[in-house]
Amino acid sequence: MLIGELATRAGTSTRTLRYYEEHGLVRAGRDANGYRQYEDGELRVVHEIRSLLAAGFGLEDIRPFVACLRAGNESGHVCPDSVLVLRRKLAEVDGFIGQLTDLRQQLRAQLDEAVAHRESPCHTQICPP
């Protein structure tokens, strides 16, 4: 299929497909006129790429998933290299969750302190020491 058809079927732009191709994620042959020709399987690859990008993976992280699909696997996440990336990404997400949990606790403590201060009788008047 031509690049425009693949873009339409994948829900993306021709520019994006050329970008993926430049980074070695999508493969295109050339016809006699020099137009890019994509195999039907590239649609599945593009869907995998877009799904992983949406989940926060970088292009380098996506390579093992694409290689896994190209090896004939039903899914891009079943190969050992993909599993390593998934484990690393999960550890990264767990780290972010820990940081966000710590930040939430700090904010909660500050809010509780602010509310307690505003509700104290000394807030609007001078209180003896």
N, CA, C and O atoms as CSV, one atom per row, in Angstrom:
chain,resi,resn,atom,element,x,y,z
A,1,MET,N,N,0.846,-1.172,0.000
A,1,MET,CA,C,0.000,0.000,0.000
A,1,MET,C,C,0.892,1.236,0.000
A,1,MET,O,O,2.040,1.189,0.443
A,2,LEU,N,N,0.361,2.315,-0.492
A,2,LEU,CA,C,1.100,3.573,-0.527
A,2,LEU,C,C,1.063,4.256,0.835
A,2,LEU,O,O,0.246,3.909,1.688
A,3,ILE,N,N,1.934,5.209,1.029
A,3,ILE,CA,C,2.077,5.875,2.327
A,3,ILE,C,C,0.772,6.548,2.771
A,3,ILE,O,O,0.435,6.508,3.954
A,4,GLY,N,N,0.044,7.157,1.852
A,4,GLY,CA,C,-1.212,7.820,2.204
A,4,GLY,C,C,-2.248,6.840,2.718
A,4,GLY,O,O,-2.975,7.135,3.667
A,5,GLU,N,N,-2.315,5.670,2.092
A,5,GLU,CA,C,-3.269,4.659,2.535
A,5,GLU,C,C,-2.890,4.132,3.920
A,5,GLU,O,O,-3.752,3.977,4.785
A,6,LEU,N,N,-1.603,3.860,4.130
A,6,LEU,CA,C,-1.172,3.396,5.443
A,6,LEU,C,C,-1.465,4.453,6.509
A,6,LEU,O,O,-1.938,4.125,7.597
A,7,ALA,N,N,-1.189,5.700,6.200
A,7,ALA,CA,C,-1.452,6.781,7.157
A,7,ALA,C,C,-2.937,6.824,7.512
A,7,ALA,O,O,-3.294,6.938,8.685
A,8,THR,N,N,-3.783,6.735,6.523
A,8,THR,CA,C,-5.228,6.775,6.757
A,8,THR,C,C,-5.668,5.581,7.599
A,8,THR,O,O,-6.402,5.738,8.574
A,9,ARG,N,N,-5.221,4.400,7.223
A,9,ARG,CA,C,-5.624,3.189,7.944
A,9,ARG,C,C,-5.079,3.164,9.372
A,9,ARG,O,O,-5.705,2.598,10.268
A,10,ALA,N,N,-3.915,3.775,9.582
A,10,ALA,CA,C,-3.295,3.778,10.914
A,10,ALA,C,C,-3.759,4.958,11.758
A,10,ALA,O,O,-3.498,4.998,12.960
A,11,GLY,N,N,-4.446,5.923,11.141
A,11,GLY,CA,C,-4.909,7.092,11.881
A,11,GLY,C,C,-3.778,8.052,12.215
A,11,GLY,O,O,-3.773,8.671,13.279
A,12,THR,N,N,-2.829,8.171,11.312
A,12,THR,CA,C,-1.694,9.054,11.531
A,12,THR,C,C,-1.393,9.822,10.246
A,12,THR,O,O,-2.164,9.765,9.288
A,13,SER,N,N,-0.292,10.527,10.230
A,13,SER,CA,C,0.054,11.322,9.053
A,13,SER,C,C,1.194,10.676,8.269
A,13,SER,O,O,1.939,9.846,8.791
A,14,THR,N,N,1.309,11.069,7.027
A,14,THR,CA,C,2.423,10.573,6.211
A,14,THR,C,C,3.749,11.056,6.793
A,14,THR,O,O,4.753,10.346,6.741
A,15,ARG,N,N,3.747,12.239,7.334
A,15,ARG,CA,C,4.963,12.776,7.954
A,15,ARG,C,C,5.410,11.895,9.114
A,15,ARG,O,O,6.599,11.615,9.268
A,16,THR,N,N,4.460,11.464,9.923
A,16,THR,CA,C,4.778,10.594,11.053
A,16,THR,C,C,5.344,9.272,10.569
A,16,THR,O,O,6.297,8.756,11.154
A,17,LEU,N,N,4.775,8.716,9.512
A,17,LEU,CA,C,5.284,7.459,8.967
A,17,LEU,C,C,6.711,7.611,8.463
A,17,LEU,O,O,7.545,6.730,8.671
A,18,ARG,N,N,6.989,8.731,7.799
A,18,ARG,CA,C,8.360,8.966,7.334
A,18,ARG,C,C,9.304,9.094,8.525
A,18,ARG,O,O,10.447,8.640,8.464
A,19,TYR,N,N,8.833,9.707,9.603
A,19,TYR,CA,C,9.629,9.841,10.827
A,19,TYR,C,C,9.939,8.453,11.402
A,19,TYR,O,O,11.083,8.171,11.758
A,20,TYR,N,N,8.933,7.597,11.492
A,20,TYR,CA,C,9.148,6.241,11.987
A,20,TYR,C,C,10.137,5.500,11.088
A,20,TYR,O,O,10.992,4.757,11.570
A,21,GLU,N,N,10.010,5.709,9.796
A,21,GLU,CA,C,10.908,5.059,8.847
A,21,GLU,C,C,12.347,5.553,9.031
A,21,GLU,O,O,13.289,4.761,9.001
A,22,GLU,N,N,12.505,6.845,9.218
A,22,GLU,CA,C,13.849,7.414,9.447
A,22,GLU,C,C,14.515,6.808,10.677
A,22,GLU,O,O,15.738,6.680,10.733
A,23,HIS,N,N,13.706,6.440,11.652
A,23,HIS,CA,C,14.229,5.855,12.878
A,23,HIS,C,C,14.272,4.325,12.833
A,23,HIS,O,O,14.545,3.680,13.845
A,24,GLY,N,N,14.007,3.761,11.686
A,24,GLY,CA,C,14.136,2.325,11.498
A,24,GLY,C,C,13.025,1.487,12.087
A,24,GLY,O,O,13.186,0.278,12.249
A,25,LEU,N,N,11.906,2.100,12.409
A,25,LEU,CA,C,10.799,1.351,13.005
A,25,LEU,C,C,9.815,0.822,11.967
A,25,LEU,O,O,9.203,-0.228,12.165
A,26,VAL,N,N,9.666,1.530,10.887
A,26,VAL,CA,C,8.746,1.137,9.819
A,26,VAL,C,C,9.578,0.907,8.563
A,26,VAL,O,O,10.522,1.645,8.284
A,27,ARG,N,N,9.216,-0.113,7.823
A,27,ARG,CA,C,9.941,-0.463,6.602
A,27,ARG,C,C,9.083,-0.184,5.377
A,27,ARG,O,O,7.893,-0.498,5.341
A,28,ALA,N,N,9.708,0.405,4.391
A,28,ALA,CA,C,9.020,0.653,3.123
A,28,ALA,C,C,9.931,0.251,1.985
A,28,ALA,O,O,11.137,0.497,2.002
A,29,GLY,N,N,9.324,-0.371,1.001
A,29,GLY,CA,C,10.038,-0.613,-0.246
A,29,GLY,C,C,9.720,0.532,-1.190
A,29,GLY,O,O,8.981,1.452,-0.838
A,30,ARG,N,N,10.268,0.472,-2.364
A,30,ARG,CA,C,9.994,1.499,-3.376
A,30,ARG,C,C,9.500,0.818,-4.637
A,30,ARG,O,O,10.010,-0.229,-5.037
A,31,ASP,N,N,8.496,1.430,-5.261
A,31,ASP,CA,C,8.031,0.897,-6.543
A,31,ASP,C,C,8.850,1.514,-7.678
A,31,ASP,O,O,9.777,2.283,-7.422
A,32,ALA,N,N,8.520,1.189,-8.912
A,32,ALA,CA,C,9.281,1.665,-10.069
A,32,ALA,C,C,9.280,3.187,-10.177
A,32,ALA,O,O,10.219,3.770,-10.719
A,33,ASN,N,N,8.241,3.828,-9.669
A,33,ASN,CA,C,8.148,5.292,-9.714
A,33,ASN,C,C,8.842,5.954,-8.519
A,33,ASN,O,O,8.909,7.181,-8.441
A,34,GLY,N,N,9.355,5.148,-7.596
A,34,GLY,CA,C,10.022,5.700,-6.419
A,34,GLY,C,C,9.099,5.925,-5.233
A,34,GLY,O,O,9.532,6.414,-4.190
A,35,TYR,N,N,7.830,5.572,-5.388
A,35,TYR,CA,C,6.883,5.747,-4.275
A,35,TYR,C,C,7.107,4.669,-3.216
A,35,TYR,O,O,7.441,3.525,-3.521
A,36,ARG,N,N,6.912,5.074,-1.965
A,36,ARG,CA,C,7.016,4.103,-0.882
A,36,ARG,C,C,5.873,3.096,-0.997
A,36,ARG,O,O,4.726,3.457,-1.262
A,37,GLN,N,N,6.214,1.846,-0.794
A,37,GLN,CA,C,5.237,0.764,-0.765
A,37,GLN,C,C,5.391,0.022,0.558
A,37,GLN,O,O,6.490,-0.404,0.915
A,38,TYR,N,N,4.292,-0.129,1.276
A,38,TYR,CA,C,4.311,-0.786,2.576
A,38,TYR,C,C,3.568,-2.115,2.500
A,38,TYR,O,O,2.518,-2.227,1.868
A,39,GLU,N,N,4.134,-3.108,3.153
A,39,GLU,CA,C,3.453,-4.393,3.291
A,39,GLU,C,C,2.286,-4.222,4.266
A,39,GLU,O,O,2.290,-3.306,5.089
A,40,ASP,N,N,1.310,-5.084,4.175
A,40,ASP,CA,C,0.148,-5.001,5.064
A,40,ASP,C,C,0.539,-5.104,6.540
A,40,ASP,O,O,-0.101,-4.487,7.392
A,41,GLY,N,N,1.574,-5.868,6.846
A,41,GLY,CA,C,2.013,-6.050,8.224
A,41,GLY,C,C,2.510,-4.769,8.881
A,41,GLY,O,O,2.569,-4.681,10.107
A,42,GLU,N,N,2.866,-3.778,8.073
A,42,GLU,CA,C,3.345,-2.515,8.637
A,42,GLU,C,C,2.236,-1.781,9.385
A,42,GLU,O,O,2.514,-0.991,10.287
A,43,LEU,N,N,0.992,-2.036,9.019
A,43,LEU,CA,C,-0.122,-1.421,9.739
A,43,LEU,C,C,-0.106,-1.860,11.201
A,43,LEU,O,O,-0.289,-1.046,12.106
A,44,ARG,N,N,0.110,-3.120,11.414
A,44,ARG,CA,C,0.187,-3.650,12.777
A,44,ARG,C,C,1.369,-3.038,13.537
A,44,ARG,O,O,1.257,-2.713,14.719
A,45,VAL,N,N,2.494,-2.886,12.846
A,45,VAL,CA,C,3.682,-2.279,13.451
A,45,VAL,C,C,3.386,-0.836,13.857
A,45,VAL,O,O,3.745,-0.408,14.954
A,46,VAL,N,N,2.736,-0.097,12.977
A,46,VAL,CA,C,2.418,1.307,13.275
A,46,VAL,C,C,1.465,1.397,14.463
A,46,VAL,O,O,1.621,2.267,15.319
A,47,HIS,N,N,0.489,0.513,14.517
A,47,HIS,CA,C,-0.421,0.503,15.672
A,47,HIS,C,C,0.347,0.225,16.969
A,47,HIS,O,O,0.079,0.847,17.997
A,48,GLU,N,N,1.294,-0.700,16.919
A,48,GLU,CA,C,2.100,-1.020,18.099
A,48,GLU,C,C,2.921,0.201,18.521
A,48,GLU,O,O,2.987,0.535,19.704
A,49,ILE,N,N,3.538,0.853,17.555
A,49,ILE,CA,C,4.348,2.046,17.830
A,49,ILE,C,C,3.499,3.116,18.489
A,49,ILE,O,O,3.880,3.670,19.520
A,50,ARG,N,N,2.366,3.406,17.906
A,50,ARG,CA,C,1.499,4.469,18.429
A,50,ARG,C,C,0.984,4.128,19.826
A,50,ARG,O,O,0.885,5.006,20.684
A,51,SER,N,N,0.662,2.877,20.051
A,51,SER,CA,C,0.181,2.441,21.361
A,51,SER,C,C,1.271,2.616,22.416
A,51,SER,O,O,1.001,3.100,23.515
A,52,LEU,N,N,2.482,2.228,22.090
A,52,LEU,CA,C,3.583,2.338,23.047
A,52,LEU,C,C,3.975,3.790,23.284
A,52,LEU,O,O,4.287,4.172,24.412
A,53,LEU,N,N,3.963,4.594,22.241
A,53,LEU,CA,C,4.248,6.025,22.422
A,53,LEU,C,C,3.209,6.662,23.347
A,53,LEU,O,O,3.548,7.468,24.213
A,54,ALA,N,N,1.953,6.295,23.154
A,54,ALA,CA,C,0.871,6.835,23.991
A,54,ALA,C,C,1.043,6.420,25.456
A,54,ALA,O,O,0.603,7.126,26.364
A,55,ALA,N,N,1.685,5.271,25.677
A,55,ALA,CA,C,1.911,4.785,27.034
A,55,ALA,C,C,3.182,5.366,27.652
A,55,ALA,O,O,3.519,5.056,28.795
A,56,GLY,N,N,3.881,6.204,26.896
A,56,GLY,CA,C,5.055,6.874,27.448
A,56,GLY,C,C,6.392,6.259,27.087
A,56,GLY,O,O,7.419,6.656,27.638
A,57,PHE,N,N,6.405,5.309,26.184
A,57,PHE,CA,C,7.653,4.697,25.761
A,57,PHE,C,C,8.344,5.589,24.731
A,57,PHE,O,O,7.682,6.257,23.935
A,58,GLY,N,N,9.667,5.596,24.750
A,58,GLY,CA,C,10.438,6.313,23.749
A,58,GLY,C,C,10.695,5.428,22.542
A,58,GLY,O,O,10.459,4.221,22.584
A,59,LEU,N,N,11.176,6.032,21.475
A,59,LEU,CA,C,11.424,5.273,20.246
A,59,LEU,C,C,12.412,4.130,20.458
A,59,LEU,O,O,12.224,3.041,19.917
A,60,GLU,N,N,13.448,4.367,21.231
A,60,GLU,CA,C,14.429,3.293,21.481
A,60,GLU,C,C,13.796,2.144,22.259
A,60,GLU,O,O,14.116,0.980,22.020
A,61,ASP,N,N,12.907,2.466,23.180
A,61,ASP,CA,C,12.217,1.425,23.947
A,61,ASP,C,C,11.299,0.592,23.064
A,61,ASP,O,O,11.022,-0.568,23.371
A,62,ILE,N,N,10.834,1.172,21.983
A,62,ILE,CA,C,9.858,0.511,21.111
A,62,ILE,C,C,10.514,-0.517,20.194
A,62,ILE,O,O,9.858,-1.460,19.751
A,63,ARG,N,N,11.781,-0.346,19.911
A,63,ARG,CA,C,12.475,-1.234,18.959
A,63,ARG,C,C,12.292,-2.723,19.243
A,63,ARG,O,O,11.993,-3.474,18.315
A,64,PRO,N,N,12.458,-3.186,20.495
A,64,PRO,CA,C,12.286,-4.624,20.739
A,64,PRO,C,C,10.866,-5.128,20.446
A,64,PRO,O,O,10.682,-6.273,20.035
A,65,PHE,N,N,9.882,-4.279,20.658
A,65,PHE,CA,C,8.496,-4.675,20.388
A,65,PHE,C,C,8.271,-4.846,18.881
A,65,PHE,O,O,7.611,-5.785,18.436
A,66,VAL,N,N,8.836,-3.918,18.118
A,66,VAL,CA,C,8.726,-3.998,16.661
A,66,VAL,C,C,9.463,-5.242,16.158
A,66,VAL,O,O,8.948,-5.968,15.308
A,67,ALA,N,N,10.664,-5.486,16.682
A,67,ALA,CA,C,11.433,-6.669,16.284
A,67,ALA,C,C,10.667,-7.947,16.621
A,67,ALA,O,O,10.699,-8.918,15.866
A,68,CYS,N,N,9.993,-7.935,17.740
A,68,CYS,CA,C,9.205,-9.095,18.160
A,68,CYS,C,C,8.060,-9.366,17.178
A,68,CYS,O,O,7.805,-10.513,16.812
A,69,LEU,N,N,7.383,-8.310,16.761
A,69,LEU,CA,C,6.320,-8.469,15.763
A,69,LEU,C,C,6.895,-8.964,14.440
A,69,LEU,O,O,6.332,-9.853,13.803
A,70,ARG,N,N,8.009,-8.387,14.037
A,70,ARG,CA,C,8.628,-8.783,12.766
A,70,ARG,C,C,9.102,-10.235,12.783
A,70,ARG,O,O,9.210,-10.869,11.733
A,71,ALA,N,N,9.383,-10.760,13.972
A,71,ALA,CA,C,9.802,-12.153,14.103
A,71,ALA,C,C,8.621,-13.115,13.970
A,71,ALA,O,O,8.790,-14.333,14.035
A,72,GLY,N,N,7.425,-12.554,13.785
A,72,GLY,CA,C,6.254,-13.388,13.568
A,72,GLY,C,C,5.416,-13.650,14.802
A,72,GLY,O,O,4.486,-14.456,14.759
A,73,ASN,N,N,5.723,-12.997,15.879
A,73,ASN,CA,C,4.951,-13.190,17.104
A,73,ASN,C,C,3.612,-12.472,17.007
A,73,ASN,O,O,3.469,-11.470,16.306
A,74,GLU,N,N,2.655,-13.003,17.716
A,74,GLU,CA,C,1.304,-12.434,17.723
A,74,GLU,C,C,1.268,-11.069,18.379
A,74,GLU,O,O,0.434,-10.229,18.039
A,75,SER,N,N,2.179,-10.848,19.325
A,75,SER,CA,C,2.225,-9.596,20.066
A,75,SER,C,C,3.669,-9.141,20.193
A,75,SER,O,O,4.595,-9.952,20.161
A,76,GLY,N,N,3.848,-7.845,20.335
A,76,GLY,CA,C,5.195,-7.305,20.460
A,76,GLY,C,C,5.776,-7.402,21.850
A,76,GLY,O,O,6.958,-7.111,22.036
A,77,HIS,N,N,4.992,-7.800,22.830
A,77,HIS,CA,C,5.483,-7.812,24.206
A,77,HIS,C,C,5.884,-9.183,24.725
A,77,HIS,O,O,6.183,-9.326,25.910
A,78,VAL,N,N,5.896,-10.184,23.873
A,78,VAL,CA,C,6.162,-11.543,24.348
A,78,VAL,C,C,7.627,-11.958,24.265
A,78,VAL,O,O,7.987,-13.007,24.799
A,79,CYS,N,N,8.466,-11.189,23.627
A,79,CYS,CA,C,9.872,-11.550,23.459
A,79,CYS,C,C,10.703,-11.089,24.656
A,79,CYS,O,O,10.346,-10.117,25.321
A,80,PRO,N,N,11.800,-11.777,24.930
A,80,PRO,CA,C,12.626,-11.442,26.101
A,80,PRO,C,C,13.073,-9.977,26.148
A,80,PRO,O,O,13.045,-9.368,27.217
A,81,ASP,N,N,13.480,-9.404,25.026
A,81,ASP,CA,C,13.923,-8.010,25.041
A,81,ASP,C,C,12.770,-7.060,25.370
A,81,ASP,O,O,12.967,-6.047,26.041
A,82,SER,N,N,11.584,-7.388,24.901
A,82,SER,CA,C,10.412,-6.570,25.222
A,82,SER,C,C,10.076,-6.676,26.704
A,82,SER,O,O,9.706,-5.687,27.337
A,83,VAL,N,N,10.205,-7.868,27.247
A,83,VAL,CA,C,9.934,-8.078,28.668
A,83,VAL,C,C,10.900,-7.250,29.515
A,83,VAL,O,O,10.497,-6.675,30.525
A,84,LEU,N,N,12.168,-7.185,29.113
A,84,LEU,CA,C,13.138,-6.360,29.837
A,84,LEU,C,C,12.723,-4.894,29.828
A,84,LEU,O,O,12.813,-4.213,30.850
A,85,VAL,N,N,12.269,-4.409,28.681
A,85,VAL,CA,C,11.821,-3.016,28.587
A,85,VAL,C,C,10.596,-2.800,29.470
A,85,VAL,O,O,10.504,-1.789,30.166
A,86,LEU,N,N,9.663,-3.734,29.446
A,86,LEU,CA,C,8.468,-3.617,30.286
A,86,LEU,C,C,8.833,-3.587,31.773
A,86,LEU,O,O,8.273,-2.802,32.538
A,87,ARG,N,N,9.765,-4.438,32.172
A,87,ARG,CA,C,10.187,-4.451,33.577
A,87,ARG,C,C,10.832,-3.124,33.969
A,87,ARG,O,O,10.556,-2.582,35.039
A,88,ARG,N,N,11.689,-2.610,33.098
A,88,ARG,CA,C,12.349,-1.336,33.375
A,88,ARG,C,C,11.335,-0.204,33.440
A,88,ARG,O,O,11.418,0.662,34.312
A,89,LYS,N,N,10.378,-0.211,32.516
A,89,LYS,CA,C,9.355,0.837,32.492
A,89,LYS,C,C,8.469,0.747,33.735
A,89,LYS,O,O,8.098,1.771,34.309
A,90,LEU,N,N,8.134,-0.456,34.145
A,90,LEU,CA,C,7.321,-0.635,35.348
A,90,LEU,C,C,8.058,-0.118,36.581
A,90,LEU,O,O,7.457,0.535,37.434
A,91,ALA,N,N,9.358,-0.405,36.680
A,91,ALA,CA,C,10.155,0.103,37.805
A,91,ALA,C,C,10.188,1.629,37.777
A,91,ALA,O,O,10.133,2.274,38.824
A,92,GLU,N,N,10.278,2.200,36.591
A,92,GLU,CA,C,10.267,3.660,36.445
A,92,GLU,C,C,8.937,4.245,36.926
A,92,GLU,O,O,8.915,5.241,37.649
A,93,VAL,N,N,7.851,3.628,36.526
A,93,VAL,CA,C,6.511,4.082,36.941
A,93,VAL,C,C,6.353,3.935,38.448
A,93,VAL,O,O,5.813,4.824,39.106
A,94,ASP,N,N,6.824,2.812,39.003
A,94,ASP,CA,C,6.758,2.624,40.458
A,94,ASP,C,C,7.531,3.720,41.181
A,94,ASP,O,O,7.088,4.207,42.221
A,95,GLY,N,N,8.680,4.110,40.640
A,95,GLY,CA,C,9.459,5.196,41.226
A,95,GLY,C,C,8.694,6.507,41.203
A,95,GLY,O,O,8.701,7.259,42.178
A,96,PHE,N,N,8.032,6.779,40.079
A,96,PHE,CA,C,7.234,8.007,39.980
A,96,PHE,C,C,6.073,7.981,40.973
A,96,PHE,O,O,5.750,8.996,41.589
A,97,ILE,N,N,5.458,6.827,41.121
A,97,ILE,CA,C,4.360,6.708,42.078
A,97,ILE,C,C,4.861,6.982,43.489
A,97,ILE,O,O,4.190,7.665,44.262
A,98,GLY,N,N,6.024,6.461,43.828
A,98,GLY,CA,C,6.609,6.720,45.144
A,98,GLY,C,C,6.878,8.200,45.356
A,98,GLY,O,O,6.585,8.740,46.423
A,99,GLN,N,N,7.435,8.863,44.344
A,99,GLN,CA,C,7.699,10.303,44.449
A,99,GLN,C,C,6.401,11.083,44.603
A,99,GLN,O,O,6.320,12.006,45.414
A,100,LEU,N,N,5.398,10.718,43.836
A,100,LEU,CA,C,4.112,11.411,43.921
A,100,LEU,C,C,3.441,11.158,45.273
A,100,LEU,O,O,2.801,12.056,45.821
A,101,THR,N,N,3.580,9.961,45.806
A,101,THR,CA,C,3.011,9.652,47.114
A,101,THR,C,C,3.680,10.504,48.194
A,101,THR,O,O,3.006,11.042,49.072
A,102,ASP,N,N,5.005,10.622,48.126
A,102,ASP,CA,C,5.725,11.470,49.080
A,102,ASP,C,C,5.271,12.925,48.957
A,102,ASP,O,O,5.020,13.589,49.962
A,103,LEU,N,N,5.170,13.410,47.738
A,103,LEU,CA,C,4.732,14.787,47.510
A,103,LEU,C,C,3.320,14.992,48.042
A,103,LEU,O,O,3.028,16.026,48.644
A,104,ARG,N,N,2.451,14.025,47.826
A,104,ARG,CA,C,1.068,14.129,48.318
A,104,ARG,C,C,1.048,14.223,49.837
A,104,ARG,O,O,0.292,15.012,50.404
A,105,GLN,N,N,1.863,13.433,50.487
A,105,GLN,CA,C,1.914,13.473,51.950
A,105,GLN,C,C,2.408,14.829,52.446
A,105,GLN,O,O,1.893,15.357,53.432
A,106,GLN,N,N,3.401,15.391,51.769
A,106,GLN,CA,C,3.906,16.715,52.151
A,106,GLN,C,C,2.828,17.783,51.977
A,106,GLN,O,O,2.622,18.628,52.849
A,107,LEU,N,N,2.152,17.727,50.842
A,107,LEU,CA,C,1.089,18.710,50.586
A,107,LEU,C,C,-0.054,18.566,51.582
A,107,LEU,O,O,-0.602,19.561,52.056
A,108,ARG,N,N,-0.410,17.329,51.895
A,108,ARG,CA,C,-1.481,17.072,52.858
A,108,ARG,C,C,-1.099,17.649,54.230
A,108,ARG,O,O,-1.932,18.262,54.897
A,109,ALA,N,N,0.146,17.455,54.645
A,109,ALA,CA,C,0.604,17.981,55.941
A,109,ALA,C,C,0.568,19.506,55.946
A,109,ALA,O,O,0.152,20.112,56.934
A,110,GLN,N,N,1.000,20.130,54.852
A,110,GLN,CA,C,0.965,21.597,54.766
A,110,GLN,C,C,-0.470,22.116,54.797
A,110,GLN,O,O,-0.763,23.110,55.461
A,111,LEU,N,N,-1.350,21.448,54.086
A,111,LEU,CA,C,-2.752,21.858,54.074
A,111,LEU,C,C,-3.369,21.701,55.457
A,111,LEU,O,O,-4.066,22.595,55.937
A,112,ASP,N,N,-3.112,20.568,56.093
A,112,ASP,CA,C,-3.652,20.346,57.433
A,112,ASP,C,C,-3.161,21.422,58.404
A,112,ASP,O,O,-3.928,21.925,59.224
A,113,GLU,N,N,-1.887,21.765,58.302
A,113,GLU,CA,C,-1.318,22.804,59.161
A,113,GLU,C,C,-1.965,24.155,58.868
A,113,GLU,O,O,-2.289,24.901,59.792
A,114,ALA,N,N,-2.151,24.470,57.604
A,114,ALA,CA,C,-2.766,25.749,57.235
A,114,ALA,C,C,-4.209,25.836,57.726
A,114,ALA,O,O,-4.628,26.870,58.245
A,115,VAL,N,N,-4.959,24.764,57.563
A,115,VAL,CA,C,-6.355,24.751,58.009
A,115,VAL,C,C,-6.418,24.858,59.527
A,115,VAL,O,O,-7.253,25.591,60.056
A,116,ALA,N,N,-5.554,24.146,60.232
A,116,ALA,CA,C,-5.544,24.211,61.692
A,116,ALA,C,C,-5.196,25.624,62.160
A,116,ALA,O,O,-5.777,26.121,63.125
A,117,HIS,N,N,-4.269,26.254,61.492
A,117,HIS,CA,C,-3.884,27.618,61.855
A,117,HIS,C,C,-5.044,28.588,61.632
A,117,HIS,O,O,-5.309,29.440,62.480
A,118,ARG,N,N,-5.727,28.467,60.509
A,118,ARG,CA,C,-6.842,29.378,60.195
A,118,ARG,C,C,-8.008,29.179,61.153
A,118,ARG,O,O,-8.737,30.127,61.445
A,119,GLU,N,N,-8.187,27.990,61.632
A,119,GLU,CA,C,-9.313,27.698,62.512
A,119,GLU,C,C,-8.997,27.937,63.988
A,119,GLU,O,O,-9.888,27.825,64.830
A,120,SER,N,N,-7.759,28.262,64.311
A,120,SER,CA,C,-7.414,28.503,65.715
A,120,SER,C,C,-7.971,29.856,66.153
A,120,SER,O,O,-8.085,30.767,65.334
A,121,PRO,N,N,-8.315,29.999,67.421
A,121,PRO,CA,C,-8.887,31.266,67.899
A,121,PRO,C,C,-7.890,32.410,67.814
A,121,PRO,O,O,-8.303,33.569,67.789
A,122,CYS,N,N,-6.632,32.136,67.771
A,122,CYS,CA,C,-5.625,33.193,67.723
A,122,CYS,C,C,-5.384,33.697,66.300
A,122,CYS,O,O,-4.594,34.620,66.101
A,123,HIS,N,N,-6.023,33.133,65.355
A,123,HIS,CA,C,-5.795,33.512,63.952
A,123,HIS,C,C,-6.215,34.952,63.663
A,123,HIS,O,O,-5.517,35.665,62.943
A,124,THR,N,N,-7.340,35.383,64.213
A,124,THR,CA,C,-7.857,36.721,63.912
A,124,THR,C,C,-7.616,37.723,65.013
A,124,THR,O,O,-7.960,38.894,64.849
A,125,GLN,N,N,-7.048,37.321,66.117
A,125,GLN,CA,C,-6.777,38.239,67.218
A,125,GLN,C,C,-5.402,37.965,67.806
A,125,GLN,O,O,-4.809,36.920,67.539
A,126,ILE,N,N,-4.911,38.863,68.578
A,126,ILE,CA,C,-3.612,38.668,69.228
A,126,ILE,C,C,-3.837,37.842,70.473
A,126,ILE,O,O,-4.649,38.183,71.333
A,127,CYS,N,N,-3.117,36.773,70.551
A,127,CYS,CA,C,-3.246,35.882,71.699
A,127,CYS,C,C,-2.015,36.043,72.593
A,127,CYS,O,O,-0.917,36.341,72.123
A,128,PRO,N,N,-2.225,35.843,73.859
A,128,PRO,CA,C,-1.079,35.917,74.760
A,128,PRO,C,C,-0.098,34.791,74.446
A,128,PRO,O,O,-0.503,33.711,74.016
A,129,PRO,N,N,1.187,35.046,74.663
A,129,PRO,CA,C,2.203,34.015,74.406
A,129,PRO,C,C,2.106,32.841,75.320
A,129,PRO,O,O,2.899,31.906,75.210
